[in-house]
mmCIF file of C-alpha atoms and ligand atoms in Angstrom:
data_model
loop_
_atom_site.group_PDB
_atom_site.id
_atom_site.type_symbol
_atom_site.label_atom_id
_atom_site.label_comp_id
_atom_site.label_asym_id
_atom_site.label_seq_id
_atom_site.Cartn_x
_atom_site.Cartn_y
_atom_site.Cartn_z
ATOM 1 C CA UNK A 244 -23.941 -26.976 -10.554
ATOM 2 C CA UNK A 245 -27.670 -26.399 -10.064
ATOM 3 C CA UNK A 246 -27.240 -22.642 -10.106
ATOM 4 C CA UNK A 247 -24.740 -22.880 -12.997
ATOM 5 C CA UNK A 248 -22.392 -20.422 -11.273
ATOM 6 C CA UNK A 249 -19.451 -21.724 -13.347
ATOM 7 C CA UNK A 250 -21.429 -21.839 -16.622
ATOM 8 C CA UNK A 251 -20.491 -24.691 -18.986
ATOM 9 C CA UNK A 252 -17.351 -25.400 -16.917
ATOM 10 C CA UNK A 253 -19.619 -26.556 -14.101
ATOM 11 C CA UNK A 254 -21.457 -29.221 -16.113
ATOM 12 C CA UNK A 255 -18.946 -31.979 -15.452
ATOM 13 C CA UNK A 256 -17.265 -33.246 -12.283
ATOM 14 C CA UNK A 257 -13.815 -34.831 -12.373
ATOM 15 C CA UNK A 258 -12.819 -36.821 -9.299
ATOM 16 C CA UNK A 259 -9.065 -36.840 -8.723
ATOM 17 C CA UNK A 260 -6.576 -37.971 -6.105
ATOM 18 C CA UNK A 261 -6.221 -35.347 -3.360
ATOM 19 C CA UNK A 262 -2.676 -34.023 -3.437
ATOM 20 C CA UNK A 263 -1.294 -32.855 -0.144
ATOM 21 C CA UNK A 264 1.832 -30.738 0.283
ATOM 22 C CA UNK A 265 3.280 -27.395 -0.770
ATOM 23 C CA UNK A 266 2.370 -26.150 -4.241
ATOM 24 C CA UNK A 267 5.109 -24.888 -6.548
ATOM 25 C CA UNK A 268 5.219 -23.404 -10.037
ATOM 26 C CA UNK A 269 7.595 -24.730 -12.655
ATOM 27 C CA UNK A 270 8.146 -22.899 -15.933
ATOM 28 C CA UNK A 271 10.129 -23.941 -18.995
ATOM 29 C CA UNK A 272 10.663 -22.274 -22.368
ATOM 30 C CA UNK A 273 10.297 -24.807 -25.165
ATOM 31 C CA UNK A 274 11.039 -24.576 -28.893
ATOM 32 C CA UNK A 275 9.463 -27.945 -29.652
ATOM 33 C CA UNK A 276 12.779 -29.819 -29.488
ATOM 34 C CA UNK A 277 14.740 -28.291 -26.637
ATOM 35 C CA UNK A 278 13.677 -26.666 -23.411
ATOM 36 C CA UNK A 279 15.194 -24.381 -20.784
ATOM 37 C CA UNK A 280 14.025 -24.278 -17.189
ATOM 38 C CA UNK A 281 13.239 -21.144 -15.170
ATOM 39 C CA UNK A 282 14.150 -21.105 -11.476
ATOM 40 C CA UNK A 283 11.320 -22.740 -9.496
ATOM 41 C CA UNK A 284 8.816 -20.393 -7.877
ATOM 42 C CA UNK A 285 5.931 -20.490 -5.448
ATOM 43 C CA UNK A 286 2.667 -18.600 -5.704
ATOM 44 C CA UNK A 287 0.258 -18.219 -2.769
ATOM 45 C CA UNK A 288 -3.253 -19.067 -3.897
ATOM 46 C CA UNK A 289 -5.364 -18.860 -0.754
ATOM 47 C CA UNK A 290 -6.722 -15.477 0.258
ATOM 48 C CA UNK A 291 -6.079 -15.923 3.972
ATOM 49 C CA UNK A 292 -2.868 -16.048 5.982
ATOM 50 C CA UNK A 293 -1.692 -19.541 6.827
ATOM 51 C CA UNK A 294 -3.161 -20.709 3.476
ATOM 52 C CA UNK A 295 -6.777 -20.431 4.564
ATOM 53 C CA UNK A 296 -9.988 -19.438 2.793
ATOM 54 C CA UNK A 297 -10.902 -19.618 -0.880
ATOM 55 C CA UNK A 298 -8.473 -19.827 -3.788
ATOM 56 C CA UNK A 299 -7.514 -16.700 -5.721
ATOM 57 C CA UNK A 300 -5.650 -16.260 -8.991
ATOM 58 C CA UNK A 301 -2.486 -15.964 -6.870
ATOM 59 C CA UNK A 302 -1.658 -13.170 -4.458
ATOM 60 C CA UNK A 303 2.078 -13.330 -3.823
ATOM 61 C CA UNK A 304 5.040 -15.185 -5.236
ATOM 62 C CA UNK A 305 8.679 -15.928 -4.503
ATOM 63 C CA UNK A 306 11.639 -17.286 -6.450
ATOM 64 C CA UNK A 307 13.973 -19.191 -6.172
ATOM 65 C CA UNK A 308 12.836 -21.702 -3.529
ATOM 66 C CA UNK A 309 15.137 -22.660 -0.661
ATOM 67 C CA UNK A 310 13.338 -25.991 -0.220
ATOM 68 C CA UNK A 311 14.010 -27.190 -3.782
ATOM 69 C CA UNK A 312 17.490 -28.644 -4.164
ATOM 70 C CA UNK A 313 19.248 -29.534 -7.437
ATOM 71 C CA UNK A 314 18.275 -33.190 -7.058
ATOM 72 C CA UNK A 315 14.545 -32.428 -6.734
ATOM 73 C CA UNK A 316 14.677 -29.976 -9.630
ATOM 74 C CA UNK A 317 16.398 -32.631 -11.737
ATOM 75 C CA UNK A 318 13.680 -35.138 -10.807
ATOM 76 C CA UNK A 319 10.974 -32.623 -11.841
ATOM 77 C CA UNK A 320 12.806 -32.049 -15.104
ATOM 78 C CA UNK A 321 13.335 -35.753 -15.843
ATOM 79 C CA UNK A 322 9.964 -37.076 -14.717
ATOM 80 C CA UNK A 323 7.608 -34.242 -15.621
ATOM 81 C CA UNK A 324 8.915 -31.538 -17.969
ATOM 82 C CA UNK A 325 11.002 -33.589 -20.427
ATOM 83 C CA UNK A 326 8.513 -36.502 -20.856
ATOM 84 C CA UNK A 327 5.580 -34.094 -21.322
ATOM 85 C CA UNK A 328 7.362 -32.168 -24.062
ATOM 86 C CA UNK A 329 8.600 -35.406 -25.625
ATOM 87 C CA UNK A 330 5.068 -36.854 -25.643
ATOM 88 C CA UNK A 331 3.664 -33.772 -27.357
ATOM 89 C CA UNK A 332 6.410 -33.997 -29.958
ATOM 90 C CA UNK A 333 5.833 -37.759 -30.433
ATOM 91 C CA UNK A 334 2.143 -37.087 -31.021
ATOM 92 C CA UNK A 335 3.046 -34.655 -33.797
ATOM 93 C CA UNK A 336 2.248 -31.556 -31.766
ATOM 94 C CA UNK A 337 5.605 -30.190 -30.587
ATOM 95 C CA UNK A 338 5.067 -27.457 -28.051
ATOM 96 C CA UNK A 339 6.556 -24.008 -28.538
ATOM 97 C CA UNK A 340 6.077 -21.550 -25.715
ATOM 98 C CA UNK A 341 6.090 -21.582 -21.939
ATOM 99 C CA UNK A 342 5.099 -24.821 -20.268
ATOM 100 C CA UNK A 343 3.978 -24.152 -16.707
ATOM 101 C CA UNK A 344 3.159 -27.239 -14.667
ATOM 102 C CA UNK A 345 1.700 -26.546 -11.240
ATOM 103 C CA UNK A 346 3.025 -29.228 -8.886
ATOM 104 C CA UNK A 347 2.335 -30.436 -5.387
ATOM 105 C CA UNK A 348 5.331 -31.737 -3.475
ATOM 106 C CA UNK A 349 3.672 -34.756 -1.847
ATOM 107 C CA UNK A 350 5.384 -37.162 0.518
ATOM 108 C CA UNK A 351 5.560 -39.532 -2.490
ATOM 109 C CA UNK A 352 7.362 -36.941 -4.600
ATOM 110 C CA UNK A 353 6.288 -34.152 -6.966
ATOM 111 C CA UNK A 354 2.871 -34.654 -8.602
ATOM 112 C CA UNK A 355 1.146 -32.680 -11.331
ATOM 113 C CA UNK A 356 -1.827 -30.588 -10.304
ATOM 114 C CA UNK A 357 -2.287 -28.809 -13.631
ATOM 115 C CA UNK A 358 -0.572 -27.732 -16.825
ATOM 116 C CA UNK A 359 -0.685 -24.234 -18.234
ATOM 117 C CA UNK A 360 0.715 -23.063 -21.571
ATOM 118 C CA UNK A 361 1.564 -19.565 -20.409
ATOM 119 C CA UNK A 362 3.371 -17.591 -17.719
ATOM 120 C CA UNK A 363 1.950 -17.779 -14.223
ATOM 121 C CA UNK A 364 0.506 -14.579 -12.852
ATOM 122 C CA UNK A 365 1.964 -13.218 -10.541
ATOM 123 C CA UNK A 366 4.997 -15.488 -11.161
ATOM 124 C CA UNK A 367 5.755 -13.594 -14.399
ATOM 125 C CA UNK A 368 6.413 -10.450 -12.369
ATOM 126 C CA UNK A 369 9.135 -12.041 -10.275
ATOM 127 C CA UNK A 370 10.646 -13.825 -13.269
ATOM 128 C CA UNK A 371 10.948 -10.491 -15.070
ATOM 129 C CA UNK A 372 12.906 -9.189 -12.076
ATOM 130 C CA UNK A 373 15.444 -12.017 -12.377
ATOM 131 C CA UNK A 374 15.645 -12.460 -16.145
ATOM 132 C CA UNK A 375 18.697 -10.706 -17.572
ATOM 133 C CA UNK A 376 18.450 -11.985 -21.132
ATOM 134 C CA UNK A 377 16.052 -10.058 -23.382
ATOM 135 C CA UNK A 378 12.707 -11.912 -23.288
ATOM 136 C CA UNK A 379 12.110 -11.075 -26.952
ATOM 137 C CA UNK A 380 15.372 -12.797 -27.943
ATOM 138 C CA UNK A 381 14.247 -15.920 -26.063
ATOM 139 C CA UNK A 382 10.812 -15.859 -27.706
ATOM 140 C CA UNK A 383 12.428 -15.407 -31.148
ATOM 141 C CA UNK A 384 14.820 -18.297 -30.455
ATOM 142 C CA UNK A 385 11.907 -20.501 -29.359
ATOM 143 C CA UNK A 386 9.891 -19.670 -32.480
ATOM 144 C CA UNK A 387 12.931 -20.336 -34.698
ATOM 145 C CA UNK A 388 13.668 -23.660 -32.935
ATOM 146 C CA UNK A 389 17.012 -22.290 -31.736
ATOM 147 C CA UNK A 390 16.625 -22.319 -27.968
ATOM 148 C CA UNK A 391 19.761 -24.412 -27.662
ATOM 149 C CA UNK A 392 21.796 -21.541 -29.129
ATOM 150 C CA UNK A 393 20.735 -18.914 -26.611
ATOM 151 C CA UNK A 394 22.181 -18.542 -23.126
ATOM 152 C CA UNK A 395 19.477 -17.494 -20.685
ATOM 153 C CA UNK A 396 20.879 -15.502 -17.779
ATOM 154 C CA UNK A 397 19.072 -15.177 -14.450
ATOM 155 C CA UNK A 398 20.125 -12.661 -11.805
ATOM 156 C CA UNK A 399 21.684 -14.318 -8.774
ATOM 157 C CA UNK A 400 19.132 -12.838 -6.361
ATOM 158 C CA UNK A 401 15.792 -13.525 -4.713
ATOM 159 C CA UNK A 402 12.605 -11.914 -5.995
ATOM 160 C CA UNK A 403 9.140 -11.669 -4.505
ATOM 161 C CA UNK A 404 5.885 -9.912 -5.036
ATOM 162 C CA UNK A 405 2.987 -8.990 -2.797
ATOM 163 C CA UNK A 406 -0.394 -8.541 -4.456
ATOM 164 C CA UNK A 407 -2.584 -5.768 -3.066
ATOM 165 C CA UNK A 408 -6.220 -6.830 -3.392
ATOM 166 C CA UNK A 409 -9.650 -5.224 -3.127
ATOM 167 C CA UNK A 410 -11.616 -6.084 0.033
ATOM 168 C CA UNK A 411 -13.922 -9.010 -0.723
ATOM 169 C CA UNK A 412 -11.738 -10.585 -3.445
ATOM 170 C CA UNK A 413 -11.971 -13.422 -4.624
ATOM 171 C CA UNK A 414 -15.682 -12.871 -3.933
ATOM 172 C CA UNK A 415 -17.450 -9.681 -4.956
ATOM 173 C CA UNK A 416 -15.651 -6.390 -4.365
ATOM 174 C CA UNK A 417 -16.087 -2.708 -5.091
ATOM 175 C CA UNK A 418 -14.121 -0.839 -7.750
ATOM 176 C CA UNK A 419 -13.229 2.809 -8.259
ATOM 177 C CA UNK A 420 -11.282 3.358 -5.000
ATOM 178 C CA UNK A 421 -8.621 6.040 -5.348
ATOM 179 C CA UNK A 422 -5.035 4.748 -5.087
ATOM 180 C CA UNK A 423 -2.219 6.805 -3.572
ATOM 181 C CA UNK A 424 1.368 6.261 -2.446
ATOM 182 C CA UNK A 425 2.826 4.405 -5.449
ATOM 183 C CA UNK A 426 5.527 7.024 -6.051
ATOM 184 C CA UNK A 427 6.435 6.874 -2.377
ATOM 185 C CA UNK A 428 6.554 3.050 -2.473
ATOM 186 C CA UNK A 429 8.907 3.167 -5.446
ATOM 187 C CA UNK A 430 11.424 5.181 -3.380
ATOM 188 C CA UNK A 431 12.224 1.901 -1.601
ATOM 189 C CA UNK A 432 15.211 0.307 -3.391
ATOM 190 C CA UNK A 433 14.570 -2.322 -6.102
ATOM 191 C CA UNK A 434 10.790 -1.893 -6.161
ATOM 192 C CA UNK A 435 8.682 -2.206 -9.290
ATOM 193 C CA UNK A 436 4.912 -1.897 -8.930
ATOM 194 C CA UNK A 437 2.997 -3.867 -11.570
ATOM 195 C CA UNK A 438 -0.546 -2.732 -12.360
ATOM 196 C CA UNK A 439 -3.183 -5.462 -12.604
ATOM 197 C CA UNK A 440 -6.632 -4.093 -11.734
ATOM 198 C CA UNK A 441 -6.267 -0.322 -12.070
ATOM 199 C CA UNK A 442 -7.494 2.427 -14.387
ATOM 200 C CA UNK A 443 -7.439 6.208 -14.514
ATOM 201 C CA UNK A 444 -10.685 7.993 -13.894
ATOM 202 C CA UNK A 445 -10.936 11.782 -13.982
ATOM 203 C CA UNK A 446 -7.137 11.985 -13.824
ATOM 204 C CA UNK A 447 -6.935 9.751 -10.736
ATOM 205 C CA UNK A 448 -5.656 6.200 -10.483
ATOM 206 C CA UNK A 449 -8.419 3.954 -9.122
ATOM 207 C CA UNK A 450 -8.957 0.265 -8.411
ATOM 208 C CA UNK A 451 -10.570 -1.709 -11.208
ATOM 209 C CA UNK A 452 -10.164 -5.377 -10.243
ATOM 210 C CA UNK A 453 -9.689 -7.869 -7.431
ATOM 211 C CA UNK A 454 -5.919 -8.073 -7.785
ATOM 212 C CA UNK A 455 -5.040 -4.390 -7.969
ATOM 213 C CA UNK A 456 -1.232 -4.022 -7.804
ATOM 214 C CA UNK A 457 1.773 -6.323 -7.566
ATOM 215 C CA UNK A 458 4.587 -4.885 -5.466
ATOM 216 C CA UNK A 459 7.742 -6.703 -6.521
ATOM 217 C CA UNK A 460 11.256 -6.484 -5.214
ATOM 218 C CA UNK A 461 14.713 -7.998 -5.344
ATOM 219 C CA UNK A 462 17.177 -8.868 -2.613
ATOM 220 C CA UNK A 463 20.349 -10.803 -1.955
ATOM 221 C CA UNK A 464 18.170 -13.134 0.116
ATOM 222 C CA UNK A 465 14.471 -13.958 0.223
ATOM 223 C CA UNK A 466 14.227 -12.196 3.596
ATOM 224 C CA UNK A 467 15.754 -8.997 2.233
ATOM 225 C CA UNK A 468 13.493 -9.056 -0.800
ATOM 226 C CA UNK A 469 10.355 -9.603 1.325
ATOM 227 C CA UNK A 470 11.358 -6.832 3.745
ATOM 228 C CA UNK A 471 11.635 -4.303 0.912
ATOM 229 C CA UNK A 472 8.383 -5.426 -0.743
ATOM 230 C CA UNK A 473 6.418 -5.205 2.502
ATOM 231 C CA UNK A 474 7.830 -1.758 3.348
ATOM 232 C CA UNK A 475 6.775 -0.564 -0.114
ATOM 233 C CA UNK A 476 3.356 -2.273 0.071
ATOM 234 C CA UNK A 477 2.649 -0.499 3.370
ATOM 235 C CA UNK A 478 3.090 2.880 1.667
ATOM 236 C CA UNK A 479 0.327 2.317 -0.891
ATOM 237 C CA UNK A 480 -3.227 3.145 0.119
ATOM 238 C CA UNK A 481 -6.720 2.579 -1.173
ATOM 239 C CA UNK A 482 -9.971 1.923 0.660
ATOM 240 C CA UNK A 483 -10.296 -1.784 1.434
ATOM 241 C CA UNK A 484 -6.654 -2.637 0.591
ATOM 242 C CA UNK A 485 -5.921 -6.219 1.641
ATOM 243 C CA UNK A 486 -2.763 -8.284 1.366
ATOM 244 C CA UNK A 487 -1.361 -11.328 3.068
ATOM 245 C CA UNK A 488 1.370 -10.606 5.598
ATOM 246 C CA UNK A 489 2.886 -14.075 5.329
ATOM 247 C CA UNK A 490 4.019 -14.340 1.702
ATOM 248 C CA UNK A 491 7.199 -16.447 1.623
ATOM 249 C CA UNK A 492 7.002 -17.201 5.341
ATOM 250 C CA UNK A 493 7.124 -20.983 5.093
ATOM 251 C CA UNK A 494 10.083 -20.781 2.657
ATOM 252 C CA UNK A 495 11.811 -18.266 4.917
ATOM 253 C CA UNK A 496 11.639 -20.583 7.911
ATOM 254 C CA UNK A 497 12.359 -23.726 5.925
ATOM 255 C CA UNK A 498 15.133 -25.836 7.457
ATOM 256 C CA UNK A 499 16.941 -28.582 5.575
HETATM 257 N N1 LIG B 504 -0.306 -18.236 -10.448
HETATM 258 C C1 LIG B 504 -1.398 -19.003 -10.861
HETATM 259 C C2 LIG B 504 -1.653 -18.987 -12.289
HETATM 260 O O1 LIG B 504 -1.132 -18.168 -13.011
HETATM 261 O O2 LIG B 504 -2.410 -19.817 -12.742
#
């Protein structure tokens, strides 16, 4: 606060209850009257394996989640998503768009960490791998207040993404490192590589951000999807490339 490293955002301190447990991302399309849930997903925020070190914008995500059963999803819907949307409507500000509550699954049940009115990043990448209905049709239906009329189809598969970062991120990092191997990575089945912090310089693709690329994949199971994504991620090179090797690990070894 003294050094004003967060600018105006650092002028005020809010003291909140510490929420302990796994963090999950919930997304719902809303047209102001009706809403439709996405499958639940999980981002990985910490830079280090085993959820250690500073927070990032999110460096790897998975969906759906084996540790969320229908009953828990229903509870999240009934206690968090529906009342929030209803309250906004009751206050005369019906919400149209994507409501994205970040939740912590505490031992006392799901609790709200934050609300966003947008897609999560990198969650959007894995949702686009599963979404079979045209996103534009859903957006149009939401704007027209006709979400109830549209059937949103999700692929019956597991999706994941691994974010390749610049060394030093989320602290300071160097840019302009030449990237190679993307075409080779895409030879792995079901891989799409999303660009986040890249640019072309002198005809070459180079790093231009902390989160450089998102390597996403699909599989019949989470394990299959992660295996493909990691094989593809290994084929991409740039100086200082860093990524967590344990994305999805806790979900993979989750036992009921
Ligand atoms: N995945 C974290 C965020 O988009 O805020």
